């Protein structure tokens, strides 16, 4: 029976499994939104947001604030725009921290197209939630030099996240944030090595991060959470 179960799972294309996972996560968030308190702090984006253990960290820091995480692994910017009612607007947050676009980089999209989609998202939020403070988070560094023994598919996605490309995009994010009346947040201090790569000990697969990395991120975010 177990062999049959595994074979059935393997027969399902990876793209279909990914799509179902996203749909289940979105359904879960829709249900949670019914009991969520409006006017709180929201983190939204892709897996680098979803995997941020911010609730546990807030307890450790003793901060008396309410934060909701609506990150969905695998999301690109267009998917977040399509899911914006659930992942953003239902919560009517007073602050939004956005970390989206890493998967667009992994797909090899042109920088100008990534920024164009991102800016459309920000303008949609600005129109619906004019009083909300929007924080655009810088893209985290990746590690393209070390071997993390990952699949070819993952390795190919990592290779597109070069330091040069991320640096260019972060400058473009900063300019975009200024144009749209948002705040650009670079929470990357302590994450990179001397070559500008994500420190190997902080990195799971070249992209995703261990909790120690998120502790650095949280330390850098505290002033923005408190203001």
mmCIF file of C-alpha atoms in Angstrom:
data_model
loop_
_atom_site.group_PDB
_atom_site.id
_atom_site.type_symbol
_atom_site.label_atom_id
_atom_site.label_comp_id
_atom_site.label_asym_id
_atom_site.label_seq_id
_atom_site.Cartn_x
_atom_site.Cartn_y
_atom_site.Cartn_z
ATOM 1 C CA UNK A 1 0.000 0.000 0.000
ATOM 2 C CA UNK A 2 2.835 2.413 0.896
ATOM 3 C CA UNK A 3 4.562 1.683 -2.415
ATOM 4 C CA UNK A 4 1.343 2.378 -4.293
ATOM 5 C CA UNK A 5 0.891 5.624 -2.378
ATOM 6 C CA UNK A 6 4.404 6.780 -3.225
ATOM 7 C CA UNK A 7 4.033 5.820 -6.872
ATOM 8 C CA UNK A 8 0.759 7.719 -7.093
ATOM 9 C CA UNK A 9 2.368 10.808 -5.619
ATOM 10 C CA UNK A 10 5.314 10.597 -8.012
ATOM 11 C CA UNK A 11 2.923 10.263 -10.952
ATOM 12 C CA UNK A 12 1.539 13.729 -10.190
ATOM 13 C CA UNK A 13 3.603 16.405 -11.969
ATOM 14 C CA UNK A 14 5.658 18.619 -9.653
ATOM 15 C CA UNK A 15 3.863 21.718 -10.970
ATOM 16 C CA UNK A 16 0.470 20.245 -10.028
ATOM 17 C CA UNK A 17 1.664 19.368 -6.512
ATOM 18 C CA UNK A 18 3.005 22.894 -6.088
ATOM 19 C CA UNK A 19 -0.261 24.393 -7.303
ATOM 20 C CA UNK A 20 -2.298 22.261 -4.893
ATOM 21 C CA UNK A 21 -0.057 23.234 -1.989
ATOM 22 C CA UNK A 22 -0.562 26.915 -2.789
ATOM 23 C CA UNK A 23 -4.331 26.443 -3.064
ATOM 24 C CA UNK A 24 -4.491 24.672 0.304
ATOM 25 C CA UNK A 25 -2.417 27.381 1.955
ATOM 26 C CA UNK A 26 -4.651 30.092 0.494
ATOM 27 C CA UNK A 27 -7.773 28.257 1.690
ATOM 28 C CA UNK A 28 -6.276 28.007 5.165
ATOM 29 C CA UNK A 29 -5.556 31.743 5.227
ATOM 30 C CA UNK A 30 -9.098 32.560 4.099
ATOM 31 C CA UNK A 31 -10.475 30.650 7.073
ATOM 32 C CA UNK A 32 -7.988 32.190 9.506
ATOM 33 C CA UNK A 33 -8.842 35.672 8.248
ATOM 34 C CA UNK A 34 -12.374 35.257 9.580
ATOM 35 C CA UNK A 35 -11.050 35.309 13.145
ATOM 36 C CA UNK A 36 -8.076 37.637 12.623
ATOM 37 C CA UNK A 37 -8.031 41.086 14.217
ATOM 38 C CA UNK A 38 -7.997 43.893 11.701
ATOM 39 C CA UNK A 39 -5.578 46.787 11.910
ATOM 40 C CA UNK A 40 -2.545 44.751 12.958
ATOM 41 C CA UNK A 41 0.854 44.079 11.324
ATOM 42 C CA UNK A 42 1.073 41.861 8.251
ATOM 43 C CA UNK A 43 3.956 40.020 6.601
ATOM 44 C CA UNK A 44 3.226 38.728 3.109
ATOM 45 C CA UNK A 45 5.203 37.280 0.229
ATOM 46 C CA UNK A 46 6.654 33.944 -0.847
ATOM 47 C CA UNK A 47 8.428 31.134 1.035
ATOM 48 C CA UNK A 48 11.101 33.424 2.505
ATOM 49 C CA UNK A 49 8.219 35.189 4.236
ATOM 50 C CA UNK A 50 6.191 32.066 5.005
ATOM 51 C CA UNK A 51 9.171 30.414 6.725
ATOM 52 C CA UNK A 52 9.948 33.469 8.877
ATOM 53 C CA UNK A 53 9.311 32.254 12.468
ATOM 54 C CA UNK A 54 8.289 35.735 13.490
ATOM 55 C CA UNK A 55 5.565 34.747 15.962
ATOM 56 C CA UNK A 56 7.973 32.655 18.037
ATOM 57 C CA UNK A 57 10.569 35.414 17.896
ATOM 58 C CA UNK A 58 8.058 38.017 19.058
ATOM 59 C CA UNK A 59 7.331 35.881 22.116
ATOM 60 C CA UNK A 60 11.050 35.656 22.877
ATOM 61 C CA UNK A 61 11.460 39.422 22.578
ATOM 62 C CA UNK A 62 8.377 40.029 24.715
ATOM 63 C CA UNK A 63 6.879 42.433 22.180
ATOM 64 C CA UNK A 64 3.200 43.124 22.721
ATOM 65 C CA UNK A 65 2.187 43.373 19.071
ATOM 66 C CA UNK A 66 0.040 41.197 16.828
ATOM 67 C CA UNK A 67 1.562 39.998 13.569
ATOM 68 C CA UNK A 68 -0.003 37.853 10.869
ATOM 69 C CA UNK A 69 2.062 35.930 8.316
ATOM 70 C CA UNK A 70 0.426 35.393 4.936
ATOM 71 C CA UNK A 71 3.416 34.167 2.945
ATOM 72 C CA UNK A 72 2.905 31.372 0.417
ATOM 73 C CA UNK A 73 5.842 29.296 -0.779
ATOM 74 C CA UNK A 74 6.471 29.390 -4.508
ATOM 75 C CA UNK A 75 4.532 32.588 -5.124
ATOM 76 C CA UNK A 76 5.657 35.028 -7.778
ATOM 77 C CA UNK A 77 4.464 38.638 -7.806
ATOM 78 C CA UNK A 78 1.543 37.987 -10.161
ATOM 79 C CA UNK A 79 0.266 35.215 -7.885
ATOM 80 C CA UNK A 80 0.342 37.493 -4.850
ATOM 81 C CA UNK A 81 -1.562 40.120 -6.832
ATOM 82 C CA UNK A 82 -4.183 37.503 -7.713
ATOM 83 C CA UNK A 83 -4.451 36.484 -4.033
ATOM 84 C CA UNK A 84 -4.331 40.007 -2.616
ATOM 85 C CA UNK A 85 -7.820 39.866 -1.080
ATOM 86 C CA UNK A 86 -6.808 36.970 1.164
ATOM 87 C CA UNK A 87 -3.127 37.726 1.652
ATOM 88 C CA UNK A 88 -3.543 41.482 2.202
ATOM 89 C CA UNK A 89 -6.892 43.259 2.052
ATOM 90 C CA UNK A 90 -9.019 41.000 4.285
ATOM 91 C CA UNK A 91 -6.771 41.904 7.224
ATOM 92 C CA UNK A 92 -6.873 45.692 6.699
ATOM 93 C CA UNK A 93 -3.408 45.957 8.296
ATOM 94 C CA UNK A 94 -1.919 49.159 9.653
ATOM 95 C CA UNK A 95 1.541 48.004 8.512
ATOM 96 C CA UNK A 96 2.533 45.640 5.713
ATOM 97 C CA UNK A 97 5.986 44.122 5.266
ATOM 98 C CA UNK A 98 6.302 42.680 1.753
ATOM 99 C CA UNK A 99 8.925 40.179 0.616
ATOM 100 C CA UNK A 100 7.982 39.035 -2.882
ATOM 101 C CA UNK A 101 9.818 38.538 -6.154
ATOM 102 C CA UNK A 102 12.551 36.082 -5.212
ATOM 103 C CA UNK A 103 10.893 33.408 -7.344
ATOM 104 C CA UNK A 104 10.600 35.863 -10.220
ATOM 105 C CA UNK A 105 14.379 36.265 -9.973
ATOM 106 C CA UNK A 106 14.774 32.487 -9.915
ATOM 107 C CA UNK A 107 12.738 32.217 -13.113
ATOM 108 C CA UNK A 108 15.208 34.543 -14.826
ATOM 109 C CA UNK A 109 12.767 37.393 -15.444
ATOM 110 C CA UNK A 110 14.131 40.764 -16.486
ATOM 111 C CA UNK A 111 14.637 43.228 -13.651
ATOM 112 C CA UNK A 112 12.420 45.874 -15.255
ATOM 113 C CA UNK A 113 9.537 43.399 -15.571
ATOM 114 C CA UNK A 114 9.853 42.307 -11.947
ATOM 115 C CA UNK A 115 9.751 45.912 -10.782
ATOM 116 C CA UNK A 116 6.822 46.763 -13.073
ATOM 117 C CA UNK A 117 4.707 43.960 -11.577
ATOM 118 C CA UNK A 118 5.790 44.864 -8.055
ATOM 119 C CA UNK A 119 4.900 48.526 -8.526
ATOM 120 C CA UNK A 120 1.423 47.590 -9.759
ATOM 121 C CA UNK A 121 0.926 45.611 -6.549
ATOM 122 C CA UNK A 122 2.018 48.552 -4.402
ATOM 123 C CA UNK A 123 -0.279 50.944 -6.242
ATOM 124 C CA UNK A 124 -3.207 48.563 -5.724
ATOM 125 C CA UNK A 125 -2.471 48.436 -2.000
ATOM 126 C CA UNK A 126 -2.033 52.193 -1.805
ATOM 127 C CA UNK A 127 -5.421 52.726 -3.469
ATOM 128 C CA UNK A 128 -7.314 50.309 -1.210
ATOM 129 C CA UNK A 129 -5.436 51.010 2.029
ATOM 130 C CA UNK A 130 -4.307 54.638 1.837
ATOM 131 C CA UNK A 131 -3.523 54.885 5.572
ATOM 132 C CA UNK A 132 -1.479 51.688 5.739
ATOM 133 C CA UNK A 133 2.298 51.941 6.083
ATOM 134 C CA UNK A 134 3.960 49.764 3.464
ATOM 135 C CA UNK A 135 7.476 48.396 3.968
ATOM 136 C CA UNK A 136 9.267 46.968 0.931
ATOM 137 C CA UNK A 137 11.868 44.481 2.120
ATOM 138 C CA UNK A 138 15.170 44.172 0.275
ATOM 139 C CA UNK A 139 15.863 40.842 -1.358
ATOM 140 C CA UNK A 140 18.018 38.632 0.831
ATOM 141 C CA UNK A 141 21.426 37.557 -0.488
ATOM 142 C CA UNK A 142 21.663 34.066 -1.959
ATOM 143 C CA UNK A 143 24.544 31.621 -1.983
ATOM 144 C CA UNK A 144 25.490 30.525 -5.494
ATOM 145 C CA UNK A 145 29.040 29.367 -4.698
ATOM 146 C CA UNK A 146 28.602 26.509 -2.211
ATOM 147 C CA UNK A 147 27.215 23.037 -2.901
ATOM 148 C CA UNK A 148 24.059 22.315 -0.901
ATOM 149 C CA UNK A 149 23.389 18.956 -2.624
ATOM 150 C CA UNK A 150 20.026 20.082 -3.981
ATOM 151 C CA UNK A 151 18.101 18.996 -7.075
ATOM 152 C CA UNK A 152 19.041 20.293 -10.508
ATOM 153 C CA UNK A 153 15.840 22.322 -10.574
ATOM 154 C CA UNK A 154 16.692 24.040 -7.297
ATOM 155 C CA UNK A 155 20.318 24.562 -8.316
ATOM 156 C CA UNK A 156 19.189 26.242 -11.544
ATOM 157 C CA UNK A 157 16.914 28.592 -9.610
ATOM 158 C CA UNK A 158 19.743 29.479 -7.236
ATOM 159 C CA UNK A 159 22.127 30.331 -10.070
ATOM 160 C CA UNK A 160 19.861 33.139 -11.282
ATOM 161 C CA UNK A 161 20.113 34.851 -7.890
ATOM 162 C CA UNK A 162 23.577 36.335 -8.394
ATOM 163 C CA UNK A 163 24.894 39.076 -6.135
ATOM 164 C CA UNK A 164 24.987 41.459 -9.095
ATOM 165 C CA UNK A 165 21.353 40.871 -9.997
ATOM 166 C CA UNK A 166 20.150 41.131 -6.404
ATOM 167 C CA UNK A 167 22.124 44.357 -5.878
ATOM 168 C CA UNK A 168 20.596 45.898 -9.016
ATOM 169 C CA UNK A 169 17.100 44.857 -8.000
ATOM 170 C CA UNK A 170 17.506 46.183 -4.473
ATOM 171 C CA UNK A 171 18.491 49.583 -5.863
ATOM 172 C CA UNK A 172 15.419 49.445 -8.085
ATOM 173 C CA UNK A 173 13.264 48.434 -5.100
ATOM 174 C CA UNK A 174 14.536 51.438 -3.172
ATOM 175 C CA UNK A 175 13.634 53.788 -6.022
ATOM 176 C CA UNK A 176 10.233 52.128 -6.443
ATOM 177 C CA UNK A 177 9.482 52.463 -2.731
ATOM 178 C CA UNK A 178 10.281 56.177 -2.905
ATOM 179 C CA UNK A 179 8.048 56.654 -5.973
ATOM 180 C CA UNK A 180 5.098 54.954 -4.337
ATOM 181 C CA UNK A 181 5.377 56.492 -0.877
ATOM 182 C CA UNK A 182 6.556 53.276 0.769
ATOM 183 C CA UNK A 183 9.489 52.565 3.080
ATOM 184 C CA UNK A 184 12.411 50.495 1.807
ATOM 185 C CA UNK A 185 13.787 48.167 4.481
ATOM 186 C CA UNK A 186 17.190 46.496 4.223
ATOM 187 C CA UNK A 187 17.146 43.841 6.953
ATOM 188 C CA UNK A 188 20.133 41.971 5.523
ATOM 189 C CA UNK A 189 22.856 43.068 7.940
ATOM 190 C CA UNK A 190 24.714 40.019 9.244
ATOM 191 C CA UNK A 191 23.504 37.629 6.527
ATOM 192 C CA UNK A 192 26.281 37.896 3.930
ATOM 193 C CA UNK A 193 29.910 36.796 3.919
ATOM 194 C CA UNK A 194 32.842 38.868 2.643
ATOM 195 C CA UNK A 195 31.907 38.005 -0.962
ATOM 196 C CA UNK A 196 28.328 39.195 -0.532
ATOM 197 C CA UNK A 197 26.964 35.632 -0.544
ATOM 198 C CA UNK A 198 24.577 34.324 2.076
ATOM 199 C CA UNK A 199 26.722 32.757 4.799
ATOM 200 C CA UNK A 200 26.754 29.004 4.267
ATOM 201 C CA UNK A 201 25.856 28.265 7.882
ATOM 202 C CA UNK A 202 22.719 30.413 7.581
ATOM 203 C CA UNK A 203 21.546 28.854 4.330
ATOM 204 C CA UNK A 204 19.561 25.656 3.764
ATOM 205 C CA UNK A 205 19.786 25.324 -0.009
ATOM 206 C CA UNK A 206 21.312 28.531 -1.348
ATOM 207 C CA UNK A 207 18.018 30.433 -1.050
ATOM 208 C CA UNK A 208 16.059 29.476 2.061
ATOM 209 C CA UNK A 209 17.344 30.268 5.527
ATOM 210 C CA UNK A 210 17.815 28.636 8.912
ATOM 211 C CA UNK A 211 16.284 30.279 12.012
ATOM 212 C CA UNK A 212 19.657 31.830 12.907
ATOM 213 C CA UNK A 213 19.369 33.938 9.753
ATOM 214 C CA UNK A 214 15.879 35.077 10.686
ATOM 215 C CA UNK A 215 17.146 36.109 14.124
ATOM 216 C CA UNK A 216 19.432 38.550 12.298
ATOM 217 C CA UNK A 217 16.528 39.732 10.167
ATOM 218 C CA UNK A 218 14.328 40.239 13.214
ATOM 219 C CA UNK A 219 17.003 42.297 14.971
ATOM 220 C CA UNK A 220 17.173 44.545 11.913
ATOM 221 C CA UNK A 221 13.381 44.856 11.688
ATOM 222 C CA UNK A 222 12.726 45.797 15.323
ATOM 223 C CA UNK A 223 12.907 49.582 14.781
ATOM 224 C CA UNK A 224 10.299 49.346 12.003
ATOM 225 C CA UNK A 225 7.999 47.099 14.014
ATOM 226 C CA UNK A 226 8.176 49.457 16.975
ATOM 227 C CA UNK A 227 7.629 52.764 15.152
#
